[in-house]
Amino acid sequence: PPTIRVIGECEPIWILGTFYGYSILQPDVWQPTVEKVRHVLSHWERFHPTLIGCCKATSAIISSHTQYLTRAQGMPPSILTTLSKLMDNFVFNKKGNTIHNSIGINILQLPIEEGGQNLLDINIRNTAIE
């Protein structure tokens, strides 16, 4: 039928939310997800959430938008760095500026019982997924 297209040798194909094929650059696969996370976080910034609200929103947004793709394709180190910076900028309301954090991100990632806020630790989550 004329509506069926055969994929070429080095052409990627989008199936079930991930790209399959040869010569696929992983950061390119992740760009739509990173942009979606950036957009949702910028939407949340308009409401001026507290530090606790920022921790909860960041954990929910980043984990929900990245979990499937991390499992299906793995997360490249460059994307891990980008998401960590997005998290840091949102939680501490830096707006892209270089400002030292008053509370370390590793402290916020601790459980509430230990004085943290259960902030998502992307490295540990990715290790658990793999």
PDB file of C-alpha atoms in Angstrom:
ATOM      1  CA  PRO A   1       0.000   0.000   0.000  1.00  0.00           C
ATOM      2  CA  PRO A   2       1.176   3.563  -0.610  1.00  0.00           C
ATOM      3  CA  THR A   3       0.828   4.494   3.082  1.00  0.00           C
ATOM      4  CA  ILE A   4       3.557   2.061   4.183  1.00  0.00           C
ATOM      5  CA  ARG A   5       7.098   3.416   4.161  1.00  0.00           C
ATOM      6  CA  VAL A   6      10.185   1.207   4.285  1.00  0.00           C
ATOM      7  CA  ILE A   7      12.919   2.562   6.560  1.00  0.00           C
ATOM      8  CA  GLY A   8      16.385   2.952   5.033  1.00  0.00           C
ATOM      9  CA  GLU A   9      19.615   1.360   6.289  1.00  0.00           C
ATOM     10  CA  CYS A  10      20.821   4.137   8.642  1.00  0.00           C
ATOM     11  CA  GLU A  11      17.472   5.790   9.318  1.00  0.00           C
ATOM     12  CA  PRO A  12      16.086   5.670  12.874  1.00  0.00           C
ATOM     13  CA  ILE A  13      12.483   4.728  13.541  1.00  0.00           C
ATOM     14  CA  TRP A  14      10.297   5.813  16.489  1.00  0.00           C
ATOM     15  CA  ILE A  15       8.599   2.788  18.089  1.00  0.00           C
ATOM     16  CA  LEU A  16       6.856   2.795  21.483  1.00  0.00           C
ATOM     17  CA  GLY A  17       8.454   6.071  22.545  1.00  0.00           C
ATOM     18  CA  THR A  18      12.065   5.209  21.673  1.00  0.00           C
ATOM     19  CA  PHE A  19      14.253   5.343  18.599  1.00  0.00           C
ATOM     20  CA  TYR A  20      15.572   2.176  17.009  1.00  0.00           C
ATOM     21  CA  GLY A  21      18.077   1.895  14.191  1.00  0.00           C
ATOM     22  CA  TYR A  22      21.692   2.583  13.366  1.00  0.00           C
ATOM     23  CA  SER A  23      23.758   5.754  13.848  1.00  0.00           C
ATOM     24  CA  ILE A  24      21.451   7.221  16.485  1.00  0.00           C
ATOM     25  CA  LEU A  25      23.027   9.835  18.726  1.00  0.00           C
ATOM     26  CA  GLN A  26      21.673   9.313  22.245  1.00  0.00           C
ATOM     27  CA  PRO A  27      21.634  13.025  23.217  1.00  0.00           C
ATOM     28  CA  ASP A  28      19.452  13.718  20.168  1.00  0.00           C
ATOM     29  CA  VAL A  29      16.973  11.064  21.313  1.00  0.00           C
ATOM     30  CA  TRP A  30      16.781  12.740  24.735  1.00  0.00           C
ATOM     31  CA  GLN A  31      16.337  16.352  23.557  1.00  0.00           C
ATOM     32  CA  PRO A  32      12.503  16.275  23.345  1.00  0.00           C
ATOM     33  CA  THR A  33      12.336  14.852  26.882  1.00  0.00           C
ATOM     34  CA  VAL A  34      14.783  17.431  28.263  1.00  0.00           C
ATOM     35  CA  GLU A  35      12.836  20.241  26.594  1.00  0.00           C
ATOM     36  CA  LYS A  36       9.568  18.906  28.027  1.00  0.00           C
ATOM     37  CA  VAL A  37      11.092  18.794  31.536  1.00  0.00           C
ATOM     38  CA  ARG A  38      12.468  22.329  31.067  1.00  0.00           C
ATOM     39  CA  HIS A  39       9.042  23.562  29.945  1.00  0.00           C
ATOM     40  CA  VAL A  40       7.162  21.961  32.852  1.00  0.00           C
ATOM     41  CA  LEU A  41       9.673  23.280  35.407  1.00  0.00           C
ATOM     42  CA  SER A  42       9.402  26.791  33.960  1.00  0.00           C
ATOM     43  CA  HIS A  43       5.622  26.507  34.275  1.00  0.00           C
ATOM     44  CA  TRP A  44       5.984  25.552  37.955  1.00  0.00           C
ATOM     45  CA  GLU A  45       8.345  28.501  38.578  1.00  0.00           C
ATOM     46  CA  ARG A  46       5.451  30.888  38.002  1.00  0.00           C
ATOM     47  CA  PHE A  47       3.835  29.704  41.252  1.00  0.00           C
ATOM     48  CA  HIS A  48       6.941  30.457  43.384  1.00  0.00           C
ATOM     49  CA  PRO A  49       6.945  27.158  45.305  1.00  0.00           C
ATOM     50  CA  THR A  50       8.778  26.787  48.621  1.00  0.00           C
ATOM     51  CA  LEU A  51      11.953  24.706  48.893  1.00  0.00           C
ATOM     52  CA  ILE A  52       9.889  21.694  49.954  1.00  0.00           C
ATOM     53  CA  GLY A  53       7.489  22.240  47.058  1.00  0.00           C
ATOM     54  CA  CYS A  54      10.396  22.560  44.643  1.00  0.00           C
ATOM     55  CA  CYS A  55      11.883  19.275  45.889  1.00  0.00           C
ATOM     56  CA  LYS A  56       8.593  17.414  45.514  1.00  0.00           C
ATOM     57  CA  ALA A  57       7.788  18.910  42.110  1.00  0.00           C
ATOM     58  CA  THR A  58      11.285  18.308  40.740  1.00  0.00           C
ATOM     59  CA  SER A  59      11.347  14.693  41.885  1.00  0.00           C
ATOM     60  CA  ALA A  60       7.936  13.990  40.391  1.00  0.00           C
ATOM     61  CA  ILE A  61       8.514  15.819  37.106  1.00  0.00           C
ATOM     62  CA  ILE A  62      11.991  14.540  36.312  1.00  0.00           C
ATOM     63  CA  SER A  63      11.339  10.957  37.392  1.00  0.00           C
ATOM     64  CA  SER A  64       8.041  10.687  35.522  1.00  0.00           C
ATOM     65  CA  HIS A  65       9.383  12.164  32.294  1.00  0.00           C
ATOM     66  CA  THR A  66      12.616  10.158  32.199  1.00  0.00           C
ATOM     67  CA  GLN A  67      11.959   6.744  33.722  1.00  0.00           C
ATOM     68  CA  TYR A  68      10.695   4.924  30.616  1.00  0.00           C
ATOM     69  CA  LEU A  69      13.298   6.310  28.240  1.00  0.00           C
ATOM     70  CA  THR A  70      16.065   5.566  30.752  1.00  0.00           C
ATOM     71  CA  ARG A  71      14.952   1.948  30.883  1.00  0.00           C
ATOM     72  CA  ALA A  72      14.475   1.635  27.130  1.00  0.00           C
ATOM     73  CA  GLN A  73      17.597   3.457  25.901  1.00  0.00           C
ATOM     74  CA  GLY A  74      19.767   4.354  28.872  1.00  0.00           C
ATOM     75  CA  MET A  75      20.660   7.882  29.918  1.00  0.00           C
ATOM     76  CA  PRO A  76      23.865   9.372  28.468  1.00  0.00           C
ATOM     77  CA  PRO A  77      26.166  11.232  30.903  1.00  0.00           C
ATOM     78  CA  SER A  78      25.564  14.552  29.131  1.00  0.00           C
ATOM     79  CA  ILE A  79      21.804  14.260  29.711  1.00  0.00           C
ATOM     80  CA  LEU A  80      22.392  13.274  33.334  1.00  0.00           C
ATOM     81  CA  THR A  81      24.442  16.450  33.789  1.00  0.00           C
ATOM     82  CA  THR A  82      21.800  18.572  32.055  1.00  0.00           C
ATOM     83  CA  LEU A  83      18.978  17.186  34.199  1.00  0.00           C
ATOM     84  CA  SER A  84      21.041  17.641  37.363  1.00  0.00           C
ATOM     85  CA  LYS A  85      21.624  21.299  36.449  1.00  0.00           C
ATOM     86  CA  LEU A  86      17.920  21.780  35.713  1.00  0.00           C
ATOM     87  CA  MET A  87      17.101  20.287  39.101  1.00  0.00           C
ATOM     88  CA  ASP A  88      19.655  22.470  40.890  1.00  0.00           C
ATOM     89  CA  ASN A  89      18.462  25.633  39.114  1.00  0.00           C
ATOM     90  CA  PHE A  90      14.817  24.945  39.905  1.00  0.00           C
ATOM     91  CA  VAL A  91      15.204  23.840  43.531  1.00  0.00           C
ATOM     92  CA  PHE A  92      17.400  26.791  44.457  1.00  0.00           C
ATOM     93  CA  ASN A  93      15.659  29.314  42.157  1.00  0.00           C
ATOM     94  CA  LYS A  94      18.920  30.270  40.443  1.00  0.00           C
ATOM     95  CA  LYS A  95      17.434  31.201  37.073  1.00  0.00           C
ATOM     96  CA  GLY A  96      20.691  30.113  35.402  1.00  0.00           C
ATOM     97  CA  ASN A  97      22.960  32.213  37.645  1.00  0.00           C
ATOM     98  CA  THR A  98      26.016  30.785  39.388  1.00  0.00           C
ATOM     99  CA  ILE A  99      25.058  30.933  43.055  1.00  0.00           C
ATOM    100  CA  HIS A 100      26.321  28.715  45.858  1.00  0.00           C
ATOM    101  CA  ASN A 101      23.609  26.617  47.478  1.00  0.00           C
ATOM    102  CA  SER A 102      22.803  27.306  51.113  1.00  0.00           C
ATOM    103  CA  ILE A 103      21.898  23.618  51.554  1.00  0.00           C
ATOM    104  CA  GLY A 104      23.781  20.931  49.666  1.00  0.00           C
ATOM    105  CA  ILE A 105      21.795  18.957  47.115  1.00  0.00           C
ATOM    106  CA  ASN A 106      23.104  15.769  48.749  1.00  0.00           C
ATOM    107  CA  ILE A 107      21.447  16.858  52.031  1.00  0.00           C
ATOM    108  CA  LEU A 108      18.103  17.396  50.265  1.00  0.00           C
ATOM    109  CA  GLN A 109      18.376  13.905  48.750  1.00  0.00           C
ATOM    110  CA  LEU A 110      18.414  12.310  52.216  1.00  0.00           C
ATOM    111  CA  PRO A 111      15.211  10.795  53.619  1.00  0.00           C
ATOM    112  CA  ILE A 112      13.006  13.112  55.675  1.00  0.00           C
ATOM    113  CA  GLU A 113      13.871  11.167  58.847  1.00  0.00           C
ATOM    114  CA  GLU A 114      17.540  12.097  58.342  1.00  0.00           C
ATOM    115  CA  GLY A 115      16.866  15.795  57.706  1.00  0.00           C
ATOM    116  CA  GLY A 116      16.482  15.697  53.918  1.00  0.00           C
ATOM    117  CA  GLN A 117      13.528  16.133  51.572  1.00  0.00           C
ATOM    118  CA  ASN A 118      13.676  12.875  49.557  1.00  0.00           C
ATOM    119  CA  LEU A 119      14.837  14.812  46.486  1.00  0.00           C
ATOM    120  CA  LEU A 120      15.372  12.542  43.493  1.00  0.00           C
ATOM    121  CA  ASP A 121      18.928  11.246  43.095  1.00  0.00           C
ATOM    122  CA  ILE A 122      19.088  10.583  39.360  1.00  0.00           C
ATOM    123  CA  ASN A 123      22.287   8.494  39.597  1.00  0.00           C
ATOM    124  CA  ILE A 124      20.800   6.079  42.125  1.00  0.00           C
ATOM    125  CA  ARG A 125      17.496   5.893  40.253  1.00  0.00           C
ATOM    126  CA  ASN A 126      19.285   5.120  36.974  1.00  0.00           C
ATOM    127  CA  THR A 127      21.392   2.425  38.653  1.00  0.00           C
ATOM    128  CA  ALA A 128      18.216   0.855  40.056  1.00  0.00           C
ATOM    129  CA  ILE A 129      16.541   0.919  36.628  1.00  0.00           C
ATOM    130  CA  GLU A 130      19.461  -0.789  34.926  1.00  0.00           C
TER     131      GLU A 130
END
